[in-house]
Amino acid sequence: MNTPSATPTTAPASPSRPGPADHADLKARAAAVLAANWRTAFTVPSAQLYPFQWLWDSGFIALGWSWLDLGRARLEIKTLLQAQWANGFLPHIIYHDDSAAKSYFPGSDFQGTDGLPGAPGYVSTSGITQPPVLGFVLEMLYEREADPAAHHAFYEGAVRQTVKFHQYLYRDRDPRGEGLVYIRHNWESGTDNSAVWDAIWATHEPPAYDVRRRDTSHVNEAMRPTKKDYNHYLYLIDLSKQVGYDEAKMQEILPFLVQDPLFNAILIAANDSLARLAELLGLSAEAAQARAWSARTAAALNAKLWDEELGLYGYYDLRGERFLPSVSAPGIAPLFAGAAVPPARAARLRDTLLSPAFTGPAGAGYLCPSLAYTDPAFDRRRYWRGPVWLNVNWLIYRGLLKHDFPEAAARVRADSVELVRQHGFYEYFDPVREVGAGEGGFGGEQFSWTAALLLDMLREEEVVGNRS
Ligand code: GLC
């Protein structure tokens, strides 16, 4: 379990940075964001930009709710798991609002999963997934319960369903039984337009889709993926639809099959949490299974994705049979996989994080930009090609704590707090510190996971009181 002892008692010491006691206003504002985005039984990531339920968003959001109302945290996860497909697959979008789903892009019509055998039926969903955060989210919620026994049935059901999801990943996404699972769409990474995909996009020409994107009608185009890149994203969905989302056929035809370090590191951490939680709940077969998965994925991550030269983890393109090096935040985030990362590599990751590639030419930028300043594709305002994202910061922060690097963790935490204090609860942020207050926040405003994870960082040191 993640015990409170793993948390540094010496949080941000710098006198120029506010201490935990000063954040009452931020905590209240974070709670207000979550309350405004709550919709009966789940939370939208952002009211305008993302008006449905997203997989990894929901996991992070539940962590925020756990400090305010554990009932809502449980319900968030329950609603998510209700949309599980018969084969164990969990979709990345659940289109709860049917009428909005038709006008949104890409909406449920474009995803084309309605009526597929095994799809939930009562609600439309996408046919791609997202990083498997649920295992560790469930463990953290359970630890925060005042009376966990009272919610045994919920946790038992959720653990079984999450194990079923992992079973699907290992069965259908690991063709060579390596222990590493692949993603078959860039949106499955959660880091939509990462520069690392450029090498894959260069291998084929997608058709030009004549669509009205929703994101660019809400947000400045310069801060979103380009039109050309978007054609690639839609093409992958198109191809998947043509084979009825049949996993074996998609494996044969899709030009995009990637072993992603962030996805697999999250899977390791989720397996570790599932193993501990299943044990506590008396599910010993599930616990043994999750432990075995974790060990295999940890070994494969280190054998195949570690980049000794660059000092972080990279990607493997299964279709092109090549390693894809990348100096980007997802390569550092495997710190979150805890003991799966050997101590010498963890120290290397910390040093890479604190190098000018990520702290900026003058060393004073906000951690952690999604792409290194040194990458030719670096663009401090464009989505996953430079800006800081709070969920990645949270993973790196926790990862640094797991490896006992309290000073580096305190910097990531302080930078996260500062970004929100300076600019507001945005979806992503300019890593450059000199930007004026209010000018460095991009994408959706009042963004749920920014609120949830900031709250989590601010509340973690407090004593958990009695709650529902
Ligand atoms: C964007 C992000 C993705 C997130 C979604 C909803 O597509 O890249 O990670 O899940 O928005 O917030």
Short mmCIF file of C-alpha atoms and ligand atoms in Angstrom, two decimals:
data_model
loop_
_atom_site.label_atom_id
_atom_site.label_comp_id
_atom_site.label_asym_id
_atom_site.label_seq_id
_atom_site.Cartn_x
_atom_site.Cartn_y
_atom_site.Cartn_z
CA MET A 1 0.00 0.00 0.00
CA ASN A 2 1.07 3.60 -0.46
CA THR A 3 1.51 4.47 3.16
CA PRO A 4 1.63 8.07 4.33
CA SER A 5 5.23 7.45 5.34
CA ALA A 6 6.12 7.60 1.64
CA THR A 7 5.14 11.27 1.68
CA PRO A 8 7.90 13.77 2.46
CA THR A 9 7.30 15.59 5.70
CA THR A 10 9.44 18.39 4.38
CA ALA A 11 7.18 19.64 1.59
CA PRO A 12 8.21 22.78 -0.37
CA ALA A 13 10.66 24.49 1.90
CA SER A 14 11.44 27.47 -0.30
CA PRO A 15 10.21 30.66 1.40
CA SER A 16 9.14 32.06 -1.96
CA ARG A 17 6.66 29.26 -2.42
CA PRO A 18 3.47 28.97 -0.41
CA GLY A 19 3.28 26.13 2.14
CA PRO A 20 0.40 23.67 2.53
CA ALA A 21 -1.40 25.86 5.04
CA ASP A 22 -1.82 28.64 2.51
CA HIS A 23 -3.83 26.72 -0.02
CA ALA A 24 -7.33 26.89 1.43
CA ASP A 25 -8.51 29.02 -1.49
CA LEU A 26 -7.11 26.67 -4.12
CA LYS A 27 -8.68 23.67 -2.42
CA ALA A 28 -12.04 25.40 -2.35
CA ARG A 29 -11.76 26.37 -6.01
CA ALA A 30 -10.74 22.83 -6.97
CA ALA A 31 -13.79 21.46 -5.15
CA ALA A 32 -15.99 23.96 -6.98
CA VAL A 33 -14.63 22.82 -10.37
CA LEU A 34 -15.44 19.20 -9.59
CA ALA A 35 -18.91 20.12 -8.31
CA ALA A 36 -19.66 22.13 -11.46
CA ASN A 37 -18.56 19.26 -13.72
CA TRP A 38 -20.50 16.54 -11.87
CA ARG A 39 -23.39 15.05 -13.92
CA THR A 40 -25.62 12.77 -11.79
CA ALA A 41 -23.30 9.74 -11.81
CA PHE A 42 -20.01 10.81 -13.39
CA THR A 43 -17.87 13.92 -14.05
CA VAL A 44 -17.17 15.54 -17.42
CA PRO A 45 -13.51 16.51 -18.00
CA SER A 46 -14.57 19.95 -19.23
CA ALA A 47 -18.13 21.18 -19.73
CA GLN A 48 -17.69 22.60 -23.23
CA LEU A 49 -14.79 20.73 -24.72
CA TYR A 50 -15.35 17.19 -23.39
CA PRO A 51 -19.00 16.76 -22.37
CA PHE A 52 -18.95 12.95 -21.72
CA GLN A 53 -17.09 10.48 -19.54
CA TRP A 54 -13.42 9.68 -20.35
CA LEU A 55 -11.60 6.66 -18.93
CA TRP A 56 -8.38 7.91 -17.39
CA ASP A 57 -9.96 11.27 -16.59
CA SER A 58 -12.53 9.45 -14.48
CA GLY A 59 -9.86 7.59 -12.55
CA PHE A 60 -8.00 10.80 -11.72
CA ILE A 61 -11.23 12.63 -11.00
CA ALA A 62 -12.29 9.91 -8.54
CA LEU A 63 -9.09 10.62 -6.60
CA GLY A 64 -10.20 14.23 -6.29
CA TRP A 65 -13.68 13.23 -5.19
CA SER A 66 -12.21 10.88 -2.59
CA TRP A 67 -11.25 13.95 -0.53
CA LEU A 68 -14.71 15.48 -0.79
CA ASP A 69 -17.26 12.71 -1.11
CA LEU A 70 -16.22 9.07 -1.36
CA GLY A 71 -19.73 8.17 -2.45
CA ARG A 72 -19.22 10.18 -5.63
CA ALA A 73 -15.76 8.69 -6.14
CA ARG A 74 -17.23 5.19 -6.02
CA LEU A 75 -20.14 6.14 -8.27
CA GLU A 76 -17.75 7.66 -10.84
CA ILE A 77 -15.94 4.33 -11.11
CA LYS A 78 -19.12 2.29 -11.04
CA THR A 79 -20.55 4.26 -13.97
CA LEU A 80 -17.33 3.79 -15.89
CA LEU A 81 -17.24 0.05 -15.30
CA GLN A 82 -20.86 -0.35 -16.34
CA ALA A 83 -19.76 0.35 -19.90
CA GLN A 84 -17.29 -2.55 -19.95
CA TRP A 85 -17.58 -4.71 -23.05
CA ALA A 86 -18.13 -8.47 -22.81
CA ASN A 87 -14.49 -9.16 -23.72
CA GLY A 88 -13.22 -7.00 -20.86
CA PHE A 89 -12.40 -3.96 -23.01
CA LEU A 90 -13.00 -0.54 -21.41
CA PRO A 91 -13.76 2.32 -23.83
CA HIS A 92 -12.06 5.70 -23.57
CA ILE A 93 -15.28 7.68 -24.10
CA ILE A 94 -18.76 6.84 -22.84
CA TYR A 95 -21.33 9.02 -24.59
CA HIS A 96 -23.87 9.31 -21.79
CA ASP A 97 -25.65 12.20 -23.40
CA ASP A 98 -27.09 10.78 -26.57
CA SER A 99 -28.25 13.98 -28.24
CA ALA A 100 -24.95 15.78 -27.59
CA ALA A 101 -23.11 12.67 -28.84
CA LYS A 102 -24.56 13.24 -32.29
CA SER A 103 -23.35 16.82 -32.59
CA TYR A 104 -19.96 16.26 -30.95
CA PHE A 105 -16.95 15.32 -33.05
CA PRO A 106 -15.85 12.59 -33.04
CA GLY A 107 -19.28 11.56 -31.80
CA SER A 108 -20.82 8.17 -31.31
CA ASP A 109 -21.83 7.94 -34.99
CA PHE A 110 -18.24 8.29 -36.13
CA GLN A 111 -16.96 5.70 -33.64
CA GLY A 112 -19.31 3.13 -35.16
CA THR A 113 -19.46 0.71 -32.25
CA ASP A 114 -23.23 0.73 -31.70
CA GLY A 115 -24.67 -2.74 -32.11
CA LEU A 116 -21.32 -4.55 -32.10
CA PRO A 117 -21.50 -7.87 -30.23
CA GLY A 118 -20.20 -7.37 -26.70
CA ALA A 119 -20.64 -3.57 -26.66
CA PRO A 120 -22.73 -2.41 -23.69
CA GLY A 121 -25.87 -1.64 -25.70
CA TYR A 122 -27.49 0.81 -23.29
CA VAL A 123 -24.96 3.53 -24.12
CA SER A 124 -22.66 4.40 -27.05
CA THR A 125 -18.92 4.21 -26.53
CA SER A 126 -15.70 4.60 -28.46
CA GLY A 127 -13.82 1.49 -29.61
CA ILE A 128 -10.43 2.52 -28.27
CA THR A 129 -9.21 2.51 -24.68
CA GLN A 130 -6.94 4.67 -22.47
CA PRO A 131 -4.21 4.11 -19.85
CA PRO A 132 -5.37 1.53 -17.28
CA VAL A 133 -5.36 3.68 -14.14
CA LEU A 134 -8.20 1.94 -12.32
CA GLY A 135 -6.14 -0.54 -10.27
CA PHE A 136 -4.23 2.10 -8.37
CA VAL A 137 -7.21 4.43 -8.16
CA LEU A 138 -9.22 1.70 -6.44
CA GLU A 139 -6.45 1.02 -3.96
CA MET A 140 -6.16 4.71 -3.09
CA LEU A 141 -9.91 5.05 -2.63
CA TYR A 142 -9.98 1.97 -0.43
CA GLU A 143 -7.22 3.39 1.77
CA ARG A 144 -9.24 6.55 2.26
CA GLU A 145 -12.42 4.76 3.35
CA ALA A 146 -13.32 5.27 7.00
CA ASP A 147 -15.14 1.92 6.99
CA PRO A 148 -13.88 -0.13 4.03
CA ALA A 149 -15.81 -3.23 5.10
CA ALA A 150 -19.06 -1.36 4.49
CA HIS A 151 -18.12 -1.12 0.80
CA HIS A 152 -16.69 -4.57 0.32
CA ALA A 153 -19.13 -5.45 -2.48
CA PHE A 154 -18.19 -2.37 -4.51
CA TYR A 155 -14.45 -3.00 -4.24
CA GLU A 156 -14.77 -6.71 -4.91
CA GLY A 157 -16.82 -6.08 -8.07
CA ALA A 158 -14.55 -3.29 -9.27
CA VAL A 159 -11.39 -5.35 -8.70
CA ARG A 160 -12.86 -8.29 -10.63
CA GLN A 161 -13.82 -6.03 -13.53
CA THR A 162 -10.44 -4.34 -13.59
CA VAL A 163 -8.70 -7.72 -13.63
CA LYS A 164 -10.94 -8.63 -16.55
CA PHE A 165 -9.81 -5.46 -18.34
CA HIS A 166 -6.16 -6.36 -17.79
CA GLN A 167 -6.90 -9.91 -18.99
CA TYR A 168 -8.22 -8.40 -22.21
CA LEU A 169 -5.06 -6.28 -22.59
CA TYR A 170 -2.70 -9.21 -22.11
CA ARG A 171 -4.80 -11.54 -24.29
CA ASP A 172 -5.51 -9.22 -27.22
CA ARG A 173 -2.73 -6.64 -27.10
CA ASP A 174 0.41 -8.72 -26.58
CA PRO A 175 0.73 -10.90 -29.69
CA ARG A 176 4.15 -12.31 -28.79
CA GLY A 177 3.44 -12.85 -25.11
CA GLU A 178 6.20 -10.40 -24.22
CA GLY A 179 4.49 -8.82 -21.22
CA LEU A 180 4.16 -5.44 -22.97
CA VAL A 181 0.75 -4.47 -24.31
CA TYR A 182 0.28 -2.29 -27.36
CA ILE A 183 -1.94 0.65 -28.10
CA ARG A 184 -3.62 0.66 -31.51
CA HIS A 185 -4.56 4.32 -31.68
CA ASN A 186 -2.61 7.38 -30.57
CA TRP A 187 -5.59 8.53 -28.48
CA GLU A 188 -5.17 5.36 -26.41
CA SER A 189 -1.89 6.79 -25.08
CA GLY A 190 -3.74 9.75 -23.57
CA THR A 191 -0.99 11.93 -25.09
CA ASP A 192 -2.85 12.50 -28.34
CA ASN A 193 -0.46 14.39 -30.62
CA SER A 194 2.86 13.42 -29.05
CA ALA A 195 5.75 14.12 -31.42
CA VAL A 196 6.80 10.49 -31.23
CA TRP A 197 3.92 9.50 -33.52
CA ASP A 198 5.35 11.63 -36.34
CA ALA A 199 7.64 8.75 -37.33
CA ILE A 200 4.59 6.54 -37.75
CA TRP A 201 2.55 9.14 -39.61
CA ALA A 202 5.42 9.41 -42.08
CA THR A 203 4.83 5.80 -43.18
CA HIS A 204 1.46 6.34 -44.86
CA GLU A 205 -0.88 8.94 -46.26
CA PRO A 206 -4.36 9.19 -44.71
CA PRO A 207 -7.39 10.42 -46.66
CA ALA A 208 -8.39 14.03 -45.99
CA TYR A 209 -11.52 14.03 -43.83
CA ASP A 210 -13.95 16.85 -44.27
CA VAL A 211 -15.19 17.19 -40.71
CA ARG A 212 -16.08 19.97 -38.35
CA ARG A 213 -13.86 19.42 -35.33
CA ARG A 214 -15.26 20.50 -32.03
CA ASP A 215 -11.98 21.21 -30.29
CA THR A 216 -10.92 23.99 -32.66
CA SER A 217 -14.26 25.73 -32.34
CA HIS A 218 -13.62 26.09 -28.59
CA VAL A 219 -9.86 26.52 -28.46
CA ASN A 220 -7.23 28.37 -30.51
CA GLU A 221 -6.02 26.15 -33.37
CA ALA A 222 -2.38 26.84 -32.56
CA MET A 223 -2.88 24.96 -29.29
CA ARG A 224 -4.42 21.82 -30.83
CA PRO A 225 -3.24 19.00 -33.13
CA THR A 226 -2.89 20.01 -36.78
CA LYS A 227 -5.48 19.13 -39.43
CA LYS A 228 -3.07 16.71 -41.10
CA ASP A 229 -2.43 14.88 -37.83
CA TYR A 230 -6.15 14.72 -37.20
CA ASN A 231 -6.63 12.91 -40.52
CA HIS A 232 -4.32 10.18 -39.23
CA TYR A 233 -6.36 9.82 -36.05
CA LEU A 234 -9.61 9.50 -37.97
CA TYR A 235 -8.12 7.08 -40.46
CA LEU A 236 -7.21 4.64 -37.67
CA ILE A 237 -10.81 4.71 -36.46
CA ASP A 238 -12.07 4.27 -40.00
CA LEU A 239 -9.89 1.20 -40.52
CA SER A 240 -11.00 -0.25 -37.17
CA LYS A 241 -14.63 0.21 -38.12
CA GLN A 242 -14.09 -1.53 -41.44
CA VAL A 243 -13.16 -4.71 -39.59
CA GLY A 244 -15.89 -4.29 -36.96
CA TYR A 245 -13.30 -3.61 -34.24
CA ASP A 246 -12.23 -7.26 -34.44
CA GLU A 247 -9.02 -7.39 -32.39
CA ALA A 248 -7.24 -9.98 -34.53
CA LYS A 249 -8.05 -8.15 -37.74
CA MET A 250 -7.04 -4.76 -36.33
CA GLN A 251 -3.75 -6.35 -35.33
CA GLU A 252 -3.25 -7.36 -38.94
CA ILE A 253 -4.17 -4.13 -40.68
CA LEU A 254 -3.57 -1.11 -38.47
CA PRO A 255 -0.47 0.96 -39.27
CA PHE A 256 -0.27 1.99 -35.62
CA LEU A 257 0.67 -0.68 -33.03
CA VAL A 258 2.90 0.81 -30.33
CA GLN A 259 4.30 -0.35 -27.00
CA ASP A 260 4.04 2.86 -25.01
CA PRO A 261 6.10 3.35 -21.81
CA LEU A 262 3.48 5.41 -19.99
CA PHE A 263 0.66 2.98 -20.72
CA ASN A 264 2.73 -0.02 -19.66
CA ALA A 265 4.13 1.66 -16.54
CA ILE A 266 0.63 2.55 -15.45
CA LEU A 267 -0.35 -1.06 -16.08
CA ILE A 268 2.44 -2.24 -13.77
CA ALA A 269 1.40 0.14 -10.99
CA ALA A 270 -2.24 -0.87 -11.45
CA ASN A 271 -1.32 -4.56 -11.27
CA ASP A 272 0.66 -4.00 -8.07
CA SER A 273 -2.27 -2.17 -6.51
CA LEU A 274 -4.73 -4.80 -7.68
CA ALA A 275 -2.58 -7.55 -6.19
CA ARG A 276 -2.52 -5.87 -2.77
CA LEU A 277 -6.17 -4.92 -2.81
CA ALA A 278 -7.34 -8.32 -4.06
CA GLU A 279 -5.40 -9.95 -1.25
CA LEU A 280 -7.10 -7.74 1.33
CA LEU A 281 -10.47 -8.58 -0.16
CA GLY A 282 -9.79 -12.31 -0.06
CA LEU A 283 -9.46 -12.68 -3.84
CA SER A 284 -6.26 -14.69 -3.85
CA ALA A 285 -6.44 -16.00 -7.44
CA GLU A 286 -6.83 -12.43 -8.77
CA ALA A 287 -3.98 -11.28 -6.52
CA ALA A 288 -1.65 -13.98 -7.83
CA GLN A 289 -2.58 -13.19 -11.42
CA ALA A 290 -1.95 -9.46 -10.99
CA ARG A 291 1.43 -10.12 -9.33
CA ALA A 292 2.52 -12.35 -12.19
CA TRP A 293 1.45 -9.78 -14.80
CA SER A 294 3.29 -7.03 -13.01
CA ALA A 295 6.56 -8.95 -12.89
CA ARG A 296 6.39 -9.82 -16.59
CA THR A 297 5.61 -6.30 -17.69
CA ALA A 298 8.31 -4.84 -15.45
CA ALA A 299 10.93 -7.16 -16.93
CA ALA A 300 9.86 -6.39 -20.50
CA LEU A 301 9.65 -2.62 -19.93
CA ASN A 302 13.23 -2.61 -18.71
CA ALA A 303 14.54 -4.98 -21.34
CA LYS A 304 12.87 -3.39 -24.35
CA LEU A 305 11.95 0.23 -23.68
CA TRP A 306 14.85 1.59 -21.62
CA ASP A 307 17.01 4.04 -23.54
CA GLU A 308 20.45 4.06 -21.94
CA GLU A 309 21.75 6.83 -24.14
CA LEU A 310 18.97 9.32 -23.42
CA GLY A 311 18.34 8.28 -19.81
CA LEU A 312 14.62 7.59 -19.99
CA TYR A 313 12.15 5.10 -21.46
CA GLY A 314 11.17 5.13 -25.14
CA TYR A 315 8.60 3.48 -27.41
CA TYR A 316 8.54 0.44 -29.65
CA ASP A 317 6.75 0.47 -32.99
CA LEU A 318 5.58 -3.11 -33.53
CA ARG A 319 4.41 -2.49 -37.09
CA GLY A 320 7.70 -0.95 -38.19
CA GLU A 321 9.79 -3.17 -35.86
CA ARG A 322 11.83 -0.29 -34.52
CA PHE A 323 12.60 1.48 -31.29
CA LEU A 324 11.30 5.05 -31.21
CA PRO A 325 13.44 7.23 -28.94
CA SER A 326 11.79 10.28 -27.46
CA VAL A 327 12.78 12.83 -24.85
CA SER A 328 9.29 13.42 -23.50
CA ALA A 329 7.46 13.28 -20.18
CA PRO A 330 5.90 9.83 -20.76
CA GLY A 331 9.45 8.43 -20.75
CA ILE A 332 10.01 9.71 -17.22
CA ALA A 333 6.60 8.78 -15.84
CA PRO A 334 7.53 5.07 -15.39
CA LEU A 335 8.96 6.26 -12.05
CA PHE A 336 5.34 5.75 -11.01
CA ALA A 337 5.78 1.99 -11.52
CA GLY A 338 7.81 2.03 -8.28
CA ALA A 339 10.03 -0.97 -7.63
CA ALA A 340 9.70 -2.06 -11.26
CA VAL A 341 12.28 0.63 -12.05
CA PRO A 342 15.72 -0.32 -10.64
CA PRO A 343 17.26 2.32 -8.32
CA ALA A 344 20.05 3.32 -10.73
CA ARG A 345 17.53 3.92 -13.51
CA ALA A 346 15.25 5.85 -11.17
CA ALA A 347 18.15 8.16 -10.30
CA ARG A 348 18.87 8.58 -14.00
CA LEU A 349 15.22 9.48 -14.66
CA ARG A 350 15.33 12.10 -11.92
CA ASP A 351 18.52 13.57 -13.39
CA THR A 352 16.97 13.66 -16.86
CA LEU A 353 13.92 15.41 -15.42
CA LEU A 354 16.09 18.03 -13.74
CA SER A 355 18.28 18.61 -16.81
CA PRO A 356 17.84 21.63 -19.12
CA ALA A 357 15.97 19.39 -21.60
CA PHE A 358 13.02 19.65 -19.20
CA THR A 359 13.79 22.62 -16.96
CA GLY A 360 14.45 24.86 -19.96
CA PRO A 361 17.54 26.66 -21.19
CA ALA A 362 17.85 28.76 -18.02
CA GLY A 363 16.84 25.85 -15.78
CA ALA A 364 13.89 27.75 -14.36
CA GLY A 365 10.93 26.48 -16.35
CA TYR A 366 7.93 24.77 -14.82
CA LEU A 367 8.17 21.00 -14.64
CA CYS A 368 7.36 18.90 -16.48
CA PRO A 369 6.94 19.93 -20.14
CA SER A 370 5.35 17.15 -22.18
CA LEU A 371 8.18 17.35 -24.72
CA ALA A 372 11.80 18.39 -24.16
CA TYR A 373 12.84 21.91 -25.18
CA THR A 374 15.61 20.23 -27.13
CA ASP A 375 13.23 18.36 -29.46
CA PRO A 376 12.80 20.16 -32.81
CA ALA A 377 9.03 19.60 -32.52
CA PHE A 378 8.87 21.40 -29.15
CA ASP A 379 6.03 23.91 -29.13
CA ARG A 380 5.22 25.36 -25.72
CA ARG A 381 1.56 25.95 -26.55
CA ARG A 382 0.57 22.98 -28.67
CA TYR A 383 -1.22 20.25 -26.70
CA TRP A 384 1.16 17.32 -26.00
CA ARG A 385 4.18 18.88 -27.73
CA GLY A 386 5.47 21.07 -24.94
CA PRO A 387 2.86 22.18 -22.41
CA VAL A 388 2.71 20.88 -18.83
CA TRP A 389 -0.19 18.57 -17.92
CA LEU A 390 -1.19 18.12 -14.30
CA ASN A 391 -1.93 14.40 -14.57
CA VAL A 392 1.57 13.68 -15.86
CA ASN A 393 2.99 15.87 -13.10
CA TRP A 394 0.99 13.93 -10.53
CA LEU A 395 2.35 10.60 -11.82
CA ILE A 396 5.93 11.90 -11.83
CA TYR A 397 5.48 13.48 -8.39
CA ARG A 398 4.20 10.24 -6.90
CA GLY A 399 6.87 8.28 -8.74
CA LEU A 400 9.62 10.46 -7.28
CA LEU A 401 8.19 9.88 -3.80
CA LYS A 402 8.09 6.13 -4.34
CA HIS A 403 11.80 6.29 -5.14
CA ASP A 404 12.54 8.53 -2.19
CA PHE A 405 13.49 11.68 -4.08
CA PRO A 406 11.60 14.17 -1.87
CA GLU A 407 13.32 17.29 -3.19
CA ALA A 408 12.58 16.63 -6.83
CA ALA A 409 9.03 15.64 -5.84
CA ALA A 410 8.60 18.90 -3.94
CA ARG A 411 9.64 20.86 -7.01
CA VAL A 412 7.12 19.10 -9.26
CA ARG A 413 4.43 19.67 -6.67
CA ALA A 414 5.34 23.32 -6.12
CA ASP A 415 5.41 23.95 -9.88
CA SER A 416 1.98 22.35 -10.24
CA VAL A 417 0.51 24.51 -7.50
CA GLU A 418 2.13 27.62 -8.91
CA LEU A 419 0.84 26.99 -12.43
CA VAL A 420 -2.74 26.71 -11.23
CA ARG A 421 -2.37 29.67 -8.90
CA GLN A 422 -0.94 31.80 -11.71
CA HIS A 423 -3.21 30.79 -14.54
CA GLY A 424 -6.27 28.92 -13.26
CA PHE A 425 -7.61 25.36 -13.57
CA TYR A 426 -6.66 24.85 -17.21
CA GLU A 427 -6.22 21.69 -19.22
CA TYR A 428 -2.52 22.36 -19.98
CA PHE A 429 0.03 25.07 -19.30
CA ASP A 430 2.93 26.99 -20.80
CA PRO A 431 6.11 25.64 -19.17
CA VAL A 432 7.83 29.02 -19.46
CA ARG A 433 7.76 30.79 -16.09
CA GLU A 434 8.02 34.39 -17.30
CA VAL A 435 4.55 34.31 -18.86
CA GLY A 436 2.12 36.77 -17.27
CA ALA A 437 -0.51 35.56 -14.79
CA GLY A 438 -3.56 34.24 -16.59
CA GLU A 439 -1.75 33.97 -19.93
CA GLY A 440 -0.21 30.53 -19.62
CA GLY A 441 -3.30 28.33 -19.33
CA PHE A 442 -4.60 26.60 -22.47
CA GLY A 443 -7.38 24.28 -23.64
CA GLY A 444 -10.39 23.63 -21.45
CA GLU A 445 -10.90 25.89 -18.43
CA GLN A 446 -12.23 24.53 -15.17
CA PHE A 447 -10.66 21.24 -16.15
CA SER A 448 -11.60 18.35 -13.89
CA TRP A 449 -8.37 16.38 -13.54
CA THR A 450 -6.37 19.55 -12.95
CA ALA A 451 -8.71 20.27 -10.03
CA ALA A 452 -8.81 16.67 -8.79
CA LEU A 453 -5.07 16.06 -8.84
CA LEU A 454 -4.13 19.44 -7.46
CA LEU A 455 -6.51 18.73 -4.61
CA ASP A 456 -4.92 15.32 -4.18
CA MET A 457 -1.46 16.85 -3.95
CA LEU A 458 -2.66 19.46 -1.47
CA ARG A 459 -4.71 17.14 0.72
CA GLU A 460 -2.53 14.05 0.87
CA GLU A 461 -0.73 15.10 4.02
CA GLU A 462 -3.90 15.77 5.94
CA VAL A 463 -5.52 13.23 8.21
CA VAL A 464 -8.45 11.50 6.55
CA GLY A 465 -11.52 12.21 8.62
CA ASN A 466 -14.79 10.31 8.75
CA ARG A 467 -16.86 10.54 5.63
CA SER A 468 -19.59 8.68 3.79
C1 GLC B 1 -7.65 14.97 -24.52
C2 GLC B 1 -6.44 14.40 -23.81
C3 GLC B 1 -6.80 13.05 -23.20
C4 GLC B 1 -8.00 13.24 -22.29
C5 GLC B 1 -9.17 13.89 -23.02
C6 GLC B 1 -10.32 14.30 -22.11
O1 GLC B 1 -8.01 14.18 -25.60
O2 GLC B 1 -5.36 14.27 -24.68
O3 GLC B 1 -5.72 12.50 -22.51
O4 GLC B 1 -8.41 12.03 -21.75
O5 GLC B 1 -8.74 15.07 -23.66
O6 GLC B 1 -9.88 15.15 -21.12
#
